[in-house]
Short mmCIF file of C-alpha atoms and ligand atoms in Angstrom, two decimals:
data_model
loop_
_atom_site.label_atom_id
_atom_site.label_comp_id
_atom_site.label_asym_id
_atom_site.label_seq_id
_atom_site.Cartn_x
_atom_site.Cartn_y
_atom_site.Cartn_z
CA UNK E 1 -40.17 16.13 101.22
CA UNK E 2 -40.40 17.29 97.62
CA UNK E 3 -43.81 15.70 97.40
CA UNK E 4 -45.04 18.04 100.12
CA UNK E 5 -43.43 21.00 98.40
CA UNK E 6 -45.11 20.07 95.14
CA UNK E 7 -48.48 19.75 96.81
CA UNK E 8 -48.03 23.10 98.52
CA UNK E 9 -47.10 24.98 95.35
CA UNK E 10 -49.31 23.19 92.85
CA UNK E 11 -52.09 25.15 91.17
CA UNK E 12 -55.34 23.23 91.26
CA UNK E 13 -57.76 23.82 88.44
CA UNK E 14 -60.66 23.25 90.82
CA UNK E 15 -59.89 26.38 92.88
CA UNK E 16 -59.70 30.03 91.94
CA UNK E 17 -56.16 31.41 92.07
CA UNK E 18 -55.47 34.53 94.10
CA UNK E 19 -51.80 35.31 93.65
CA UNK E 20 -51.86 37.72 96.61
CA UNK E 21 -52.46 34.69 98.78
CA UNK E 22 -49.34 32.89 97.54
CA UNK E 23 -46.44 34.18 99.61
CA UNK E 24 -43.60 35.36 97.38
CA UNK E 25 -41.15 35.50 100.30
CA UNK E 26 -41.71 32.01 101.71
CA UNK E 27 -38.44 30.33 102.76
CA UNK E 28 -39.86 27.03 104.06
CA UNK E 29 -37.60 27.40 107.10
CA UNK E 30 -34.56 26.73 104.91
CA UNK E 31 -31.17 28.21 105.63
CA UNK E 32 -29.57 30.20 102.81
CA UNK E 33 -26.07 28.71 103.08
CA UNK E 34 -27.34 25.18 103.44
CA UNK E 35 -29.67 25.75 100.50
CA UNK E 36 -26.73 26.55 98.25
CA UNK E 37 -25.05 23.27 99.17
CA UNK E 38 -28.32 21.46 98.69
CA UNK E 39 -28.76 23.04 95.25
CA UNK E 40 -25.38 21.72 94.14
CA UNK E 41 -26.28 18.27 95.37
CA UNK E 42 -29.61 18.35 93.54
CA UNK E 43 -27.94 19.53 90.32
CA UNK E 44 -25.40 16.69 90.61
CA UNK E 45 -28.23 14.18 90.94
CA UNK E 46 -30.03 15.72 87.98
CA UNK E 47 -26.85 15.48 85.89
CA UNK E 48 -26.57 11.79 86.73
CA UNK E 49 -30.12 11.10 85.55
CA UNK E 50 -29.68 13.38 82.56
CA UNK E 51 -26.94 11.07 81.25
CA UNK E 52 -29.44 8.23 81.31
CA UNK E 53 -32.12 10.39 79.72
CA UNK E 54 -29.76 11.18 76.85
CA UNK E 55 -28.69 7.56 76.48
CA UNK E 56 -32.26 6.29 76.58
CA UNK E 57 -33.41 8.93 74.07
CA UNK E 58 -37.12 8.21 74.33
CA UNK E 59 -38.42 10.76 76.81
CA UNK E 60 -37.83 14.47 77.28
CA UNK E 61 -38.51 17.10 79.90
CA UNK E 62 -39.87 20.56 79.14
CA UNK E 63 -39.58 23.24 81.80
CA UNK E 64 -41.68 26.34 81.16
CA UNK E 65 -40.73 29.52 83.02
CA UNK E 66 -43.11 32.43 83.29
CA UNK E 67 -43.04 35.44 85.55
CA UNK E 68 -42.94 39.21 85.70
CA UNK E 69 -39.96 41.19 84.53
CA UNK E 70 -37.10 40.72 87.01
CA UNK E 71 -38.75 37.66 88.53
CA UNK E 72 -35.50 35.82 87.83
CA UNK E 73 -36.10 33.64 84.80
CA UNK E 74 -32.63 34.27 83.39
CA UNK E 75 -30.95 33.84 86.77
CA UNK E 76 -32.74 30.58 87.33
CA UNK E 77 -31.56 29.23 83.99
CA UNK E 78 -28.00 30.22 84.89
CA UNK E 79 -28.04 28.77 88.39
CA UNK E 80 -30.01 25.58 87.87
CA UNK E 81 -28.99 24.47 84.38
CA UNK E 82 -25.27 25.05 84.94
CA UNK E 83 -24.01 21.64 85.93
CA UNK E 84 -26.14 19.72 83.46
CA UNK E 85 -24.57 18.54 80.23
CA UNK E 86 -25.18 21.46 77.83
CA UNK E 87 -25.35 19.02 74.91
CA UNK E 88 -28.60 17.75 76.33
CA UNK E 89 -30.16 21.06 77.30
CA UNK E 90 -31.97 23.41 74.98
CA UNK E 91 -32.88 26.83 76.34
CA UNK E 92 -35.24 28.94 74.23
CA UNK E 93 -36.15 32.54 75.03
CA UNK E 94 -39.36 33.69 73.42
CA UNK E 95 -39.51 37.31 72.31
CA UNK E 96 -42.22 39.33 70.62
CA UNK E 97 -43.09 37.27 67.51
CA UNK E 98 -41.33 38.58 64.45
CA UNK E 99 -40.73 37.75 60.81
CA UNK E 100 -41.74 34.28 59.78
CA UNK E 101 -43.21 33.63 63.25
CA UNK E 102 -45.94 36.13 62.51
CA UNK E 103 -46.81 34.25 59.34
CA UNK E 104 -47.90 31.20 61.32
CA UNK E 105 -50.21 30.28 64.15
CA UNK E 106 -48.84 31.16 67.58
CA UNK E 107 -47.96 27.58 68.52
CA UNK E 108 -45.83 27.03 65.44
CA UNK E 109 -42.62 28.44 66.88
CA UNK E 110 -43.26 26.68 70.19
CA UNK E 111 -43.73 23.26 68.68
CA UNK E 112 -40.45 23.64 66.83
CA UNK E 113 -38.75 24.45 70.12
CA UNK E 114 -39.97 21.35 71.98
CA UNK E 115 -36.99 19.35 73.29
CA UNK E 116 -35.98 16.32 71.25
CA UNK E 117 -36.07 12.88 72.84
CA UNK E 118 -33.39 12.67 75.50
CA UNK E 119 -33.23 16.42 75.97
CA UNK E 120 -34.19 18.84 78.70
CA UNK E 121 -35.86 21.92 77.25
CA UNK E 122 -36.22 25.19 79.09
CA UNK E 123 -38.52 27.89 77.84
CA UNK E 124 -37.85 31.37 79.09
CA UNK E 125 -41.34 32.71 78.40
CA UNK E 126 -43.53 30.57 76.23
CA UNK E 127 -46.84 30.12 74.43
CA UNK E 128 -48.43 31.62 77.55
CA UNK E 129 -47.29 35.05 76.35
CA UNK E 130 -49.79 34.56 73.54
CA UNK E 131 -52.62 34.57 76.04
CA UNK E 132 -51.30 37.08 78.55
CA UNK E 133 -50.04 39.87 76.31
CA UNK E 134 -52.97 40.01 73.86
CA UNK E 135 -55.35 39.98 76.84
CA UNK E 136 -53.78 42.73 78.93
CA UNK E 137 -52.99 44.89 75.93
CA UNK E 138 -56.32 44.29 74.23
CA UNK E 139 -54.64 43.15 71.00
CA UNK E 140 -57.26 40.57 70.06
CA UNK E 141 -60.90 39.93 70.88
CA UNK E 142 -61.63 38.08 74.12
CA UNK E 143 -62.87 34.94 72.39
CA UNK E 144 -59.52 34.70 70.59
CA UNK E 145 -57.29 34.67 73.68
CA UNK E 146 -59.85 32.71 75.66
CA UNK E 147 -59.97 29.79 73.23
CA UNK E 148 -56.19 29.54 73.53
CA UNK E 149 -56.61 27.95 76.97
CA UNK E 150 -58.05 24.98 75.16
CA UNK E 151 -55.34 25.04 72.51
CA UNK E 152 -52.51 24.99 75.03
CA UNK E 153 -54.13 22.30 77.17
CA UNK E 154 -54.47 20.11 74.08
CA UNK E 155 -50.97 20.96 72.88
CA UNK E 156 -49.47 20.01 76.23
CA UNK E 157 -51.55 16.85 76.31
CA UNK E 158 -50.10 15.91 72.93
CA UNK E 159 -46.59 16.48 74.24
CA UNK E 160 -47.27 14.39 77.32
CA UNK E 161 -48.83 11.59 75.27
CA UNK E 162 -45.77 11.51 73.05
CA UNK E 163 -43.18 11.32 75.82
CA UNK E 164 -42.48 14.88 76.92
CA UNK E 165 -43.00 15.66 80.59
CA UNK E 166 -44.11 19.25 81.05
CA UNK E 167 -43.41 21.24 84.23
CA UNK E 168 -44.50 24.87 84.43
CA UNK E 169 -43.20 27.38 86.96
CA UNK E 170 -44.63 30.80 87.68
CA UNK E 171 -41.91 32.79 89.43
CA UNK E 172 -43.91 34.79 91.91
CA UNK E 173 -42.15 38.03 92.77
CA UNK E 174 -43.75 40.78 94.85
CA UNK E 175 -44.47 44.27 93.53
CA UNK E 176 -41.90 45.73 95.93
CA UNK E 177 -39.11 43.27 95.13
CA UNK E 178 -39.70 43.84 91.44
CA UNK E 179 -39.31 47.58 92.06
CA UNK E 180 -36.02 47.05 93.87
CA UNK E 181 -34.64 44.78 91.17
CA UNK E 182 -35.65 47.04 88.29
CA UNK E 183 -34.11 50.03 90.09
CA UNK E 184 -30.89 48.13 90.76
CA UNK E 185 -30.77 47.08 87.14
CA UNK E 186 -31.09 50.69 86.01
CA UNK E 187 -28.52 51.98 88.50
CA UNK E 188 -25.86 49.39 87.78
CA UNK E 189 -23.86 50.10 84.60
CA UNK E 190 -23.19 46.36 84.26
CA UNK E 191 -26.89 45.58 83.98
CA UNK E 192 -28.51 48.76 82.69
CA UNK E 193 -28.38 47.35 79.16
CA UNK E 194 -31.12 44.96 80.26
CA UNK E 195 -33.50 47.78 81.02
CA UNK E 196 -36.47 47.92 78.71
CA UNK E 197 -38.95 50.81 79.02
CA UNK E 198 -41.76 48.28 78.56
CA UNK E 199 -40.79 46.82 81.96
CA UNK E 200 -42.05 50.05 83.52
CA UNK E 201 -45.21 50.27 81.45
CA UNK E 202 -45.99 46.63 82.23
CA UNK E 203 -45.46 47.41 85.92
CA UNK E 204 -48.10 50.12 85.67
CA UNK E 205 -50.66 47.50 84.68
CA UNK E 206 -49.56 45.03 87.36
CA UNK E 207 -53.16 44.23 88.45
CA UNK E 208 -54.18 43.38 84.89
CA UNK E 209 -51.30 40.93 84.61
CA UNK E 210 -52.11 39.56 88.05
CA UNK E 211 -55.65 38.77 86.93
CA UNK E 212 -54.52 37.36 83.60
CA UNK E 213 -51.92 35.13 85.25
CA UNK E 214 -54.41 33.91 87.84
CA UNK E 215 -56.79 32.76 85.09
CA UNK E 216 -54.05 31.23 82.95
CA UNK E 217 -52.67 29.21 85.85
CA UNK E 218 -56.04 27.82 86.82
CA UNK E 219 -57.23 27.17 83.28
CA UNK E 220 -54.10 25.33 82.22
CA UNK E 221 -52.79 23.52 85.28
CA UNK E 222 -53.49 19.87 84.63
CA UNK E 223 -51.94 16.63 85.89
CA UNK E 224 -50.08 16.21 82.59
CA UNK E 225 -48.73 19.78 82.70
CA UNK E 226 -48.95 21.23 86.20
CA UNK E 227 -48.24 24.81 87.21
CA UNK E 228 -46.25 25.54 90.34
CA UNK E 229 -46.20 28.99 91.93
CA UNK E 230 -42.62 29.49 93.08
CA UNK E 231 -41.79 32.03 95.81
CA UNK E 232 -39.30 34.19 93.93
CA UNK E 233 -38.44 37.09 96.22
CA UNK E 234 -35.40 35.13 97.38
CA UNK E 235 -33.30 33.83 94.53
CA UNK E 236 -31.88 30.93 96.51
CA UNK E 237 -35.38 29.71 97.43
CA UNK E 238 -36.56 30.05 93.83
CA UNK E 239 -33.63 28.05 92.49
CA UNK E 240 -33.86 25.26 95.01
CA UNK E 241 -37.62 24.87 94.61
CA UNK E 242 -37.41 24.52 90.84
CA UNK E 243 -34.36 22.24 90.98
CA UNK E 244 -35.99 19.95 93.51
CA UNK E 245 -39.17 19.60 91.51
CA UNK E 246 -37.19 18.97 88.33
CA UNK E 247 -35.14 16.29 90.06
CA UNK E 248 -38.28 14.69 91.46
CA UNK E 249 -39.73 14.54 87.96
CA UNK E 250 -36.55 13.10 86.46
CA UNK E 251 -36.47 10.42 89.14
CA UNK E 252 -40.06 9.58 88.30
CA UNK E 253 -39.24 9.41 84.58
CA UNK E 254 -36.63 6.81 85.50
CA UNK E 255 -34.74 6.75 82.19
CA UNK E 256 -32.96 3.47 81.50
CA UNK E 257 -29.65 2.81 79.82
CA UNK E 258 -30.03 0.97 76.52
CA UNK E 259 -29.49 -2.76 76.58
CA UNK E 260 -26.21 -2.58 74.63
CA UNK E 261 -24.09 -3.62 77.61
CA UNK E 262 -25.82 -7.01 77.73
CA UNK E 263 -25.29 -7.79 74.08
CA UNK E 264 -21.63 -6.69 74.28
CA UNK E 265 -20.60 -9.33 76.80
CA UNK E 266 -17.44 -11.09 75.65
CA UNK E 267 -16.49 -8.33 73.20
CA UNK E 268 -12.81 -7.40 73.48
CA UNK E 269 -11.26 -4.21 72.23
CA UNK E 270 -7.89 -4.89 70.60
P1 ADP X 301 -37.08 39.13 79.02
O1 ADP X 301 -37.94 40.25 79.51
O2 ADP X 301 -37.82 37.82 78.98
O3 ADP X 301 -35.76 39.05 79.70
P2 ADP X 301 -36.95 40.61 76.61
O4 ADP X 301 -36.57 41.85 77.33
O5 ADP X 301 -36.36 40.37 75.28
O6 ADP X 301 -36.70 39.34 77.51
O7 ADP X 301 -38.54 40.62 76.52
C1 ADP X 301 -39.23 39.74 75.79
C2 ADP X 301 -40.55 40.42 75.53
O8 ADP X 301 -41.22 39.69 74.53
C3 ADP X 301 -41.44 40.49 76.75
O9 ADP X 301 -41.93 41.77 76.92
C4 ADP X 301 -42.57 39.54 76.39
O10 ADP X 301 -43.80 39.92 76.94
C5 ADP X 301 -42.57 39.63 74.90
N1 ADP X 301 -43.16 38.47 74.25
C6 ADP X 301 -42.71 37.21 74.23
N2 ADP X 301 -43.56 36.42 73.56
C7 ADP X 301 -44.58 37.20 73.16
C8 ADP X 301 -45.78 36.95 72.43
N3 ADP X 301 -46.05 35.75 71.97
N4 ADP X 301 -46.59 37.99 72.21
C9 ADP X 301 -46.29 39.22 72.66
N5 ADP X 301 -45.18 39.51 73.35
C10 ADP X 301 -44.34 38.52 73.60
#
């Protein structure tokens, strides 16, 4: 079942990406209440495998989240990672590079944030901001952001070669749902602190981001680090899609408990 979902949402580098053609409100015929129960079950299964991942301590999983403002990156982290052992999860939110980050190449801070062996890493925004933002805002010459496709493909290949599985999710929210969420955020005193004027200016250049995202997804979706376009207009669909694909990957990683139990046979605790 998840295999079909993965095939359906996978970005293929051989085809141009037109994000308008990817439905943001797809529900796959799921039922909202049942989906919540299913999410809890999936998280429980992930937690079980996560224990083995931590014990094995040879592989790691990196989940990259990208998406427009209010596409639900924070909510997804809250809903899907709650239930895993926090000791084995590292969530990193990437902001505008500052301080010492600006004194290094753009991948420097990312490489430092890669999950250690045995860990699940979640990146709320990522090195992809270093292609998208400079491109849409015209901060660097085209050849500079364009060559970064190659850098990030190679970087992710290195991670994969060295034992880190990389899953990348683009949370695909529609223009209208983004409007509703930003408005709600502004109107609600409990969430208005989150409002950033740049959310509105970025919204004004929606088509530029759309084009930039389309290219990024196609240029950097590879078998060792695939992109999935997640329908994100409904939070419960978004969460279940990502959780299911994560679980599927963890099952495939098949972490094993260390052999200690065999060598301990006959040992008595007094
Ligand atoms: P979020 O919007 O993710 O909830 P913030 O409101 O702190 O969190 O926004 C982070 C901002 O940092 C976003 O506008 C994002 O585009 C920007 N950002 C992150 N990484 C980079 C980067 N490498 N270059 C430019 N801007 C970046």
